[in-house]
Short mmCIF file of C-alpha atoms in Angstrom, two decimals:
data_model
loop_
_atom_site.label_atom_id
_atom_site.label_comp_id
_atom_site.label_asym_id
_atom_site.label_seq_id
_atom_site.Cartn_x
_atom_site.Cartn_y
_atom_site.Cartn_z
CA UNK A 947 -0.05 -0.21 -0.17
CA UNK A 948 1.09 3.36 -0.84
CA UNK A 949 2.19 5.90 2.15
CA UNK A 950 3.48 9.67 2.31
CA UNK A 951 6.17 10.85 4.85
CA UNK A 952 6.68 13.91 4.81
CA UNK A 953 9.69 15.81 7.09
CA UNK A 954 9.56 16.83 8.92
CA UNK A 955 6.38 17.32 10.39
CA UNK A 956 7.05 21.47 11.40
CA UNK A 957 9.56 23.66 11.09
CA UNK A 958 10.06 27.34 12.40
CA UNK A 959 12.96 28.98 10.53
CA UNK A 960 13.54 32.93 10.61
CA UNK A 961 12.47 35.02 7.97
CA UNK A 962 15.17 35.33 4.64
CA UNK A 963 16.44 31.56 5.43
CA UNK A 964 16.36 29.05 2.41
CA UNK A 965 14.86 25.73 3.71
CA UNK A 966 13.68 22.09 2.26
CA UNK A 967 10.94 20.06 2.73
CA UNK A 968 11.16 16.62 1.81
CA UNK A 969 8.09 14.45 0.67
CA UNK A 970 8.86 10.10 0.08
CA UNK A 971 6.94 7.49 -1.34
CA UNK A 972 7.19 3.92 -0.30
CA UNK A 973 6.61 2.58 -3.69
CA UNK A 974 8.33 4.67 -5.97
CA UNK A 975 6.29 3.84 -8.81
CA UNK A 976 5.14 7.61 -8.99
CA UNK A 977 3.17 8.93 -12.43
CA UNK A 978 3.07 13.00 -11.10
CA UNK A 979 3.78 14.41 -7.59
CA UNK A 980 1.85 17.77 -7.07
CA UNK A 981 3.09 20.71 -3.76
CA UNK A 982 0.02 22.48 -2.35
CA UNK A 983 -0.06 25.11 0.44
CA UNK A 984 -2.89 25.43 2.74
CA UNK A 985 -3.53 28.23 5.23
CA UNK A 986 -5.28 27.52 9.25
CA UNK A 987 -8.55 26.05 7.62
CA UNK A 988 -9.10 27.04 4.30
CA UNK A 989 -8.00 25.18 0.98
CA UNK A 990 -5.09 23.82 -0.50
CA UNK A 991 -3.54 25.81 -3.24
CA UNK A 992 -1.21 24.26 -5.90
CA UNK A 993 2.05 25.26 -6.41
CA UNK A 994 4.20 22.92 -8.16
CA UNK A 995 2.75 20.06 -10.68
CA UNK A 996 5.74 18.48 -11.85
CA UNK A 997 5.21 15.40 -14.59
CA UNK A 998 6.37 12.34 -15.54
CA UNK A 999 8.59 13.92 -18.16
CA UNK A 1000 9.92 16.51 -15.56
CA UNK A 1001 12.58 16.32 -13.08
CA UNK A 1002 11.64 19.71 -11.61
CA UNK A 1003 9.07 23.08 -11.54
CA UNK A 1004 10.12 26.46 -10.47
CA UNK A 1005 8.00 29.22 -9.54
CA UNK A 1006 9.09 32.21 -7.82
CA UNK A 1007 11.26 31.07 -5.06
CA UNK A 1008 9.98 27.46 -4.93
CA UNK A 1009 11.97 24.16 -7.01
CA UNK A 1010 10.31 21.26 -6.77
CA UNK A 1011 12.53 18.14 -7.76
CA UNK A 1012 10.94 14.24 -8.41
CA UNK A 1013 13.43 11.98 -8.27
CA UNK A 1014 11.31 8.98 -9.38
CA UNK A 1015 14.34 5.92 -8.74
CA UNK A 1016 13.42 6.89 -4.76
CA UNK A 1017 10.48 8.35 -5.06
CA UNK A 1018 11.10 10.78 -3.20
CA UNK A 1019 10.78 14.88 -3.62
CA UNK A 1020 11.59 18.21 -2.33
CA UNK A 1021 10.69 21.36 -2.63
CA UNK A 1022 12.85 24.40 -2.24
CA UNK A 1023 11.92 27.53 -0.61
CA UNK A 1024 14.50 30.53 -1.49
CA UNK A 1025 14.46 33.90 0.94
CA UNK A 1026 11.78 32.45 2.93
CA UNK A 1027 8.85 35.37 4.03
CA UNK A 1028 6.75 35.49 7.43
CA UNK A 1029 3.86 35.13 4.09
CA UNK A 1030 5.37 31.14 3.79
CA UNK A 1031 3.89 30.37 6.53
CA UNK A 1032 1.36 27.78 5.81
CA UNK A 1033 1.33 23.58 5.90
CA UNK A 1034 3.04 22.09 2.83
CA UNK A 1035 1.57 19.12 1.71
CA UNK A 1036 2.70 16.79 -1.50
CA UNK A 1037 0.71 14.24 -3.20
CA UNK A 1038 1.41 11.87 -5.87
CA UNK A 1039 -0.04 8.75 -7.57
CA UNK A 1040 0.18 6.24 -10.81
CA UNK A 1041 -0.49 6.99 -14.63
CA UNK A 1042 -3.92 5.48 -14.38
CA UNK A 1043 -6.65 7.14 -14.81
CA UNK A 1044 -7.86 4.88 -11.73
CA UNK A 1045 -5.24 5.27 -9.71
CA UNK A 1046 -5.84 6.80 -6.91
CA UNK A 1047 -3.38 10.47 -5.23
CA UNK A 1048 -1.98 9.29 -1.73
CA UNK A 1049 -1.69 13.22 0.21
CA UNK A 1050 1.45 13.13 2.85
CA UNK A 1051 -0.11 14.28 5.71
CA UNK A 1052 1.55 18.18 5.77
CA UNK A 1053 4.84 20.33 6.97
CA UNK A 1054 3.64 23.15 8.99
CA UNK A 1055 5.68 26.02 8.30
CA UNK A 1056 6.62 28.93 10.06
CA UNK A 1057 8.15 31.67 9.10
CA UNK A 1058 9.27 34.08 12.14
CA UNK A 1059 10.24 37.63 11.55
CA UNK B 555 -11.72 32.37 -13.30
CA UNK B 556 -10.81 28.34 -13.37
CA UNK B 557 -12.69 27.27 -9.70
CA UNK B 558 -13.86 24.74 -7.73
CA UNK B 559 -16.67 26.59 -5.38
CA UNK B 560 -17.94 24.83 -2.76
CA UNK B 561 -21.48 26.02 -0.54
CA UNK B 562 -22.06 26.53 2.15
CA UNK B 563 -18.00 27.50 3.99
CA UNK B 564 -19.86 26.93 7.04
CA UNK B 565 -22.33 24.82 8.42
CA UNK B 566 -23.55 23.93 12.35
CA UNK B 567 -26.60 21.13 12.19
CA UNK B 568 -27.74 18.63 14.75
CA UNK B 569 -27.61 15.18 14.51
CA UNK B 570 -29.97 13.67 12.13
CA UNK B 571 -31.03 16.54 9.75
CA UNK B 572 -30.03 15.65 6.06
CA UNK B 573 -27.89 18.57 4.24
CA UNK B 574 -25.82 18.97 1.09
CA UNK B 575 -22.59 20.45 0.20
CA UNK B 576 -22.82 21.22 -2.85
CA UNK B 577 -18.95 21.55 -5.25
CA UNK B 578 -19.17 23.40 -8.89
CA UNK B 579 -16.32 23.01 -11.21
CA UNK B 580 -16.18 25.24 -14.34
CA UNK B 581 -13.10 23.44 -15.53
CA UNK B 582 -14.96 20.97 -18.12
CA UNK B 583 -12.97 18.20 -15.77
CA UNK B 584 -14.36 14.16 -15.74
CA UNK B 585 -12.81 13.41 -11.91
CA UNK B 586 -13.84 15.11 -8.97
CA UNK B 587 -13.70 13.94 -5.70
CA UNK B 588 -14.28 14.75 -2.17
CA UNK B 589 -12.04 14.83 0.74
CA UNK B 590 -12.79 15.21 4.53
CA UNK B 591 -9.69 16.43 7.00
CA UNK B 592 -9.40 16.17 10.34
CA UNK B 593 -6.28 16.82 12.44
CA UNK B 594 -3.87 13.91 12.98
CA UNK B 595 -5.59 11.95 9.92
CA UNK B 596 -4.50 14.11 6.62
CA UNK B 597 -6.96 14.17 3.68
CA UNK B 598 -9.11 11.05 3.53
CA UNK B 599 -11.46 10.00 0.39
CA UNK B 600 -15.08 10.28 0.72
CA UNK B 601 -16.07 9.38 -2.42
CA UNK B 602 -15.00 9.81 -6.08
CA UNK B 603 -16.53 10.31 -9.83
CA UNK B 604 -14.42 9.58 -13.29
CA UNK B 605 -17.15 11.08 -14.90
CA UNK B 606 -21.44 11.48 -15.23
CA UNK B 607 -23.29 9.06 -13.45
CA UNK B 608 -20.15 7.14 -12.77
CA UNK B 609 -19.12 7.05 -8.84
CA UNK B 610 -17.46 4.71 -7.02
CA UNK B 611 -16.21 4.96 -2.91
CA UNK B 612 -13.08 5.82 -1.43
CA UNK B 613 -11.02 5.11 1.56
CA UNK B 614 -14.49 6.42 4.38
CA UNK B 615 -17.83 6.11 2.35
CA UNK B 616 -20.09 5.51 5.46
CA UNK B 617 -22.65 7.79 5.93
CA UNK B 618 -22.42 9.68 2.87
CA UNK B 619 -23.87 9.98 -0.52
CA UNK B 620 -22.80 11.19 -3.50
CA UNK B 621 -24.35 11.66 -7.23
CA UNK B 622 -23.16 13.15 -10.17
CA UNK B 623 -25.56 13.42 -12.83
CA UNK B 624 -24.01 17.19 -14.73
CA UNK B 625 -20.42 17.34 -15.37
CA UNK B 626 -20.01 20.18 -13.24
CA UNK B 627 -21.92 19.30 -9.87
CA UNK B 628 -20.79 16.87 -6.90
CA UNK B 629 -22.87 17.51 -4.22
CA UNK B 630 -21.52 15.31 -1.27
CA UNK B 631 -25.37 14.45 1.02
CA UNK B 632 -25.41 13.58 4.55
CA UNK B 633 -28.50 11.85 5.18
CA UNK B 634 -28.37 11.87 8.59
CA UNK B 635 -25.68 13.67 9.81
CA UNK B 636 -23.45 12.31 13.24
CA UNK B 637 -20.82 14.35 15.38
CA UNK B 638 -17.88 12.01 14.22
CA UNK B 639 -18.58 13.73 10.78
CA UNK B 640 -17.67 17.00 12.19
CA UNK B 641 -15.02 17.84 9.58
CA UNK B 642 -13.18 19.90 7.43
CA UNK B 643 -14.45 19.12 3.78
CA UNK B 644 -12.68 19.33 0.20
CA UNK B 645 -14.46 18.71 -2.84
CA UNK B 646 -11.63 18.59 -5.96
CA UNK B 647 -11.83 18.55 -9.48
CA UNK B 648 -8.97 16.91 -11.86
CA UNK B 649 -8.87 16.40 -16.08
CA UNK B 650 -8.66 12.59 -15.40
CA UNK B 651 -8.17 10.41 -12.14
CA UNK B 652 -4.67 9.80 -11.17
CA UNK B 653 -1.70 11.29 -11.67
CA UNK B 654 -1.33 12.83 -14.54
CA UNK B 655 -2.90 16.19 -14.77
CA UNK B 656 -2.99 18.27 -11.25
CA UNK B 657 -5.90 18.70 -9.06
CA UNK B 658 -7.92 22.15 -8.13
CA UNK B 659 -9.22 22.24 -4.49
CA UNK B 660 -12.30 24.15 -3.45
CA UNK B 661 -11.94 26.65 -0.50
CA UNK B 662 -13.48 24.38 2.17
CA UNK B 663 -16.91 23.37 4.15
CA UNK B 664 -16.06 23.27 7.79
CA UNK B 665 -19.38 21.09 9.39
CA UNK B 666 -20.59 20.95 12.42
CA UNK B 667 -22.79 18.09 13.71
CA UNK B 668 -23.89 18.62 17.49
#
Protein backbone atom coordinates (compact mmCIF):
# COMPACT_ATOMS: atom_id res chain seq x y z
CA UNK A 1 0.00 0.00 0.00
CA UNK A 2 1.39 3.37 -1.01
CA UNK A 3 2.24 5.65 1.88
CA UNK A 4 3.66 9.15 1.89
CA UNK A 5 5.92 10.63 4.52
CA UNK A 6 6.68 14.31 4.85
CA UNK A 7 9.64 15.37 6.90
CA UNK A 8 9.82 17.40 9.00
CA UNK A 9 6.28 17.55 10.39
CA UNK A 10 6.91 21.10 11.56
CA UNK A 11 9.62 23.64 10.89
CA UNK A 12 10.30 27.11 12.24
CA UNK A 13 12.99 29.27 10.67
CA UNK A 14 13.89 32.98 10.71
CA UNK A 15 12.91 35.12 7.79
CA UNK A 16 15.32 35.13 4.85
CA UNK A 17 16.55 31.57 5.18
CA UNK A 18 16.44 29.05 2.39
CA UNK A 19 14.74 25.79 3.33
CA UNK A 20 13.88 22.33 2.03
CA UNK A 21 10.78 20.28 2.67
CA UNK A 22 10.85 16.56 1.97
CA UNK A 23 8.29 14.08 0.67
CA UNK A 24 8.87 10.36 0.15
CA UNK A 25 6.72 7.52 -1.12
CA UNK A 26 7.00 3.87 -0.06
CA UNK A 27 6.32 2.81 -3.65
CA UNK A 28 8.58 4.71 -6.03
CA UNK A 29 6.19 4.14 -8.96
CA UNK A 30 5.00 7.72 -8.90
CA UNK A 31 3.88 9.20 -12.19
CA UNK A 32 3.26 12.84 -11.32
CA UNK A 33 3.64 14.75 -8.07
CA UNK A 34 1.93 17.92 -6.91
CA UNK A 35 2.81 20.28 -4.08
CA UNK A 36 0.09 22.25 -2.30
CA UNK A 37 -0.04 25.01 0.24
CA UNK A 38 -2.77 25.16 2.88
CA UNK A 39 -3.41 28.10 5.18
CA UNK A 40 -5.18 27.29 8.49
CA UNK A 41 -8.79 26.29 7.89
CA UNK A 42 -8.53 27.07 4.19
CA UNK A 43 -8.41 25.11 0.96
CA UNK A 44 -5.41 23.63 -0.81
CA UNK A 45 -3.69 25.88 -3.30
CA UNK A 46 -1.65 24.16 -5.99
CA UNK A 47 1.96 25.33 -6.07
CA UNK A 48 3.74 23.08 -8.52
CA UNK A 49 2.96 19.98 -10.58
CA UNK A 50 5.92 17.86 -11.65
CA UNK A 51 4.91 15.71 -14.57
CA UNK A 52 6.45 12.39 -15.48
CA UNK A 53 8.69 13.83 -18.18
CA UNK A 54 10.12 16.46 -15.83
CA UNK A 55 12.53 16.26 -12.95
CA UNK A 56 11.77 19.64 -11.48
CA UNK A 57 9.53 22.67 -11.69
CA UNK A 58 10.11 26.25 -10.63
CA UNK A 59 7.74 29.06 -9.75
CA UNK A 60 9.23 32.23 -8.34
CA UNK A 61 11.07 31.38 -5.12
CA UNK A 62 9.82 27.79 -5.17
CA UNK A 63 11.56 24.85 -6.78
CA UNK A 64 10.28 21.29 -6.61
CA UNK A 65 12.19 18.25 -7.74
CA UNK A 66 11.20 14.62 -8.17
CA UNK A 67 13.54 11.64 -8.08
CA UNK A 68 11.44 8.76 -9.33
CA UNK A 69 14.12 6.16 -8.76
CA UNK A 70 13.93 6.76 -5.03
CA UNK A 71 10.35 8.00 -4.79
CA UNK A 72 11.41 11.27 -3.22
CA UNK A 73 10.49 14.87 -3.84
CA UNK A 74 11.79 18.08 -2.32
CA UNK A 75 10.31 21.56 -2.20
CA UNK A 76 12.92 24.29 -1.96
CA UNK A 77 11.86 27.73 -0.76
CA UNK A 78 14.37 30.50 -1.28
CA UNK A 79 14.61 33.64 0.84
CA UNK A 80 11.68 32.68 3.06
CA UNK A 81 9.14 35.33 4.12
CA UNK A 82 6.56 35.40 6.94
CA UNK A 83 3.86 35.08 4.26
CA UNK A 84 5.24 31.64 3.44
CA UNK A 85 3.97 30.36 6.79
CA UNK A 86 1.47 27.60 6.03
CA UNK A 87 1.21 23.83 5.80
CA UNK A 88 2.73 22.28 2.70
CA UNK A 89 1.41 18.99 1.36
CA UNK A 90 2.67 16.73 -1.38
CA UNK A 91 0.46 14.34 -3.35
CA UNK A 92 1.29 11.76 -5.98
CA UNK A 93 -0.09 8.78 -7.77
CA UNK A 94 0.11 6.39 -10.65
CA UNK A 95 -0.43 7.02 -14.32
CA UNK A 96 -3.73 5.21 -14.68
CA UNK A 97 -6.82 7.38 -14.47
CA UNK A 98 -8.16 4.80 -12.04
CA UNK A 99 -5.27 5.22 -9.64
CA UNK A 100 -5.74 7.22 -6.49
CA UNK A 101 -3.51 10.11 -5.51
CA UNK A 102 -2.04 9.83 -2.05
CA UNK A 103 -1.49 12.84 0.18
CA UNK A 104 1.23 13.34 2.72
CA UNK A 105 0.27 14.62 6.16
CA UNK A 106 2.07 17.89 5.53
CA UNK A 107 4.85 20.05 6.93
CA UNK A 108 3.72 22.97 9.06
CA UNK A 109 6.08 25.85 8.26
CA UNK A 110 6.48 28.95 10.39
CA UNK A 111 8.70 31.82 9.27
CA UNK A 112 9.73 34.11 12.14
CA UNK A 113 10.05 37.83 11.29
CA UNK B 1 -11.50 32.13 -13.49
CA UNK B 2 -11.00 28.37 -13.30
CA UNK B 3 -12.25 27.22 -9.94
CA UNK B 4 -14.05 24.71 -7.76
CA UNK B 5 -16.85 26.30 -5.76
CA UNK B 6 -18.18 24.75 -2.56
CA UNK B 7 -21.15 25.90 -0.55
CA UNK B 8 -21.65 26.58 2.23
CA UNK B 9 -18.28 27.54 3.73
CA UNK B 10 -19.52 26.95 7.27
CA UNK B 11 -22.41 24.82 8.49
CA UNK B 12 -23.63 23.92 11.95
CA UNK B 13 -26.39 21.36 12.11
CA UNK B 14 -28.03 18.93 14.49
CA UNK B 15 -27.71 15.16 14.52
CA UNK B 16 -29.98 13.49 12.02
CA UNK B 17 -30.92 16.52 9.95
CA UNK B 18 -30.19 15.80 6.28
CA UNK B 19 -27.84 18.20 4.55
CA UNK B 20 -26.18 18.70 1.19
CA UNK B 21 -22.86 20.36 0.45
CA UNK B 22 -22.66 21.52 -3.13
CA UNK B 23 -19.60 21.44 -5.37
CA UNK B 24 -19.31 22.90 -8.84
CA UNK B 25 -16.36 23.23 -11.24
CA UNK B 26 -16.08 25.32 -14.39
CA UNK B 27 -13.13 23.55 -16.03
CA UNK B 28 -15.01 20.76 -17.80
CA UNK B 29 -13.12 18.24 -15.65
CA UNK B 30 -14.16 14.60 -15.81
CA UNK B 31 -12.89 13.63 -12.36
CA UNK B 32 -14.29 14.96 -9.11
CA UNK B 33 -13.72 13.86 -5.55
CA UNK B 34 -14.68 14.60 -1.96
CA UNK B 35 -12.25 14.54 0.95
CA UNK B 36 -12.49 15.13 4.64
CA UNK B 37 -9.61 16.49 6.66
CA UNK B 38 -9.24 15.80 10.37
CA UNK B 39 -6.36 16.65 12.72
CA UNK B 40 -3.81 13.86 12.78
CA UNK B 41 -5.57 11.91 10.04
CA UNK B 42 -4.79 14.06 7.02
CA UNK B 43 -6.92 14.05 3.89
CA UNK B 44 -9.14 11.02 3.40
CA UNK B 45 -11.15 10.35 0.29
CA UNK B 46 -14.90 9.90 0.75
CA UNK B 47 -16.23 9.36 -2.78
CA UNK B 48 -15.03 10.07 -6.26
CA UNK B 49 -16.47 10.26 -9.75
CA UNK B 50 -14.63 9.41 -12.95
CA UNK B 51 -17.34 10.96 -15.10
CA UNK B 52 -21.04 11.69 -15.30
CA UNK B 53 -23.16 8.96 -13.68
CA UNK B 54 -20.00 7.12 -12.53
CA UNK B 55 -19.27 7.28 -8.81
CA UNK B 56 -17.31 5.05 -6.47
CA UNK B 57 -16.40 4.77 -2.81
CA UNK B 58 -13.20 6.14 -1.42
CA UNK B 59 -11.62 5.24 1.89
CA UNK B 60 -14.31 6.55 4.24
CA UNK B 61 -17.70 6.44 2.46
CA UNK B 62 -19.89 5.40 5.39
CA UNK B 63 -22.62 7.92 6.15
CA UNK B 64 -22.24 9.81 2.86
CA UNK B 65 -23.88 9.78 -0.55
CA UNK B 66 -22.98 11.49 -3.79
CA UNK B 67 -24.45 11.94 -7.24
CA UNK B 68 -23.04 13.09 -10.58
CA UNK B 69 -25.92 13.94 -12.86
CA UNK B 70 -24.04 16.73 -14.60
CA UNK B 71 -20.36 17.05 -15.35
CA UNK B 72 -19.90 20.26 -13.42
CA UNK B 73 -21.69 19.33 -10.17
CA UNK B 74 -20.85 16.76 -7.51
CA UNK B 75 -22.92 17.26 -4.34
CA UNK B 76 -22.13 15.50 -1.07
CA UNK B 77 -25.18 14.34 0.87
CA UNK B 78 -25.31 13.45 4.55
CA UNK B 79 -28.65 11.71 5.04
CA UNK B 80 -28.41 11.52 8.83
CA UNK B 81 -25.38 13.44 10.08
CA UNK B 82 -23.68 12.39 13.29
CA UNK B 83 -21.12 14.21 15.47
CA UNK B 84 -18.27 12.04 14.10
CA UNK B 85 -18.86 13.68 10.73
CA UNK B 86 -17.77 17.02 12.13
CA UNK B 87 -14.85 17.85 9.88
CA UNK B 88 -13.41 20.08 7.17
CA UNK B 89 -14.60 18.91 3.76
CA UNK B 90 -12.99 19.56 0.40
CA UNK B 91 -14.16 18.99 -3.13
CA UNK B 92 -11.53 18.61 -5.84
CA UNK B 93 -11.52 18.13 -9.59
CA UNK B 94 -9.07 17.10 -12.28
CA UNK B 95 -9.14 16.57 -16.01
CA UNK B 96 -8.85 12.84 -15.31
CA UNK B 97 -8.29 10.61 -12.31
CA UNK B 98 -4.84 9.49 -11.28
CA UNK B 99 -1.92 11.89 -11.16
CA UNK B 100 -1.72 12.65 -14.86
CA UNK B 101 -3.18 16.11 -14.37
CA UNK B 102 -3.13 18.42 -11.40
CA UNK B 103 -5.96 18.73 -8.93
CA UNK B 104 -7.92 21.91 -8.15
CA UNK B 105 -9.49 22.17 -4.72
CA UNK B 106 -12.44 24.11 -3.41
CA UNK B 107 -12.10 26.43 -0.43
CA UNK B 108 -13.59 23.91 1.97
CA UNK B 109 -16.71 23.48 4.07
CA UNK B 110 -16.36 23.36 7.81
CA UNK B 111 -19.18 21.20 9.15
CA UNK B 112 -20.12 20.93 12.80
CA UNK B 113 -22.73 18.36 13.85
CA UNK B 114 -24.07 18.81 17.37
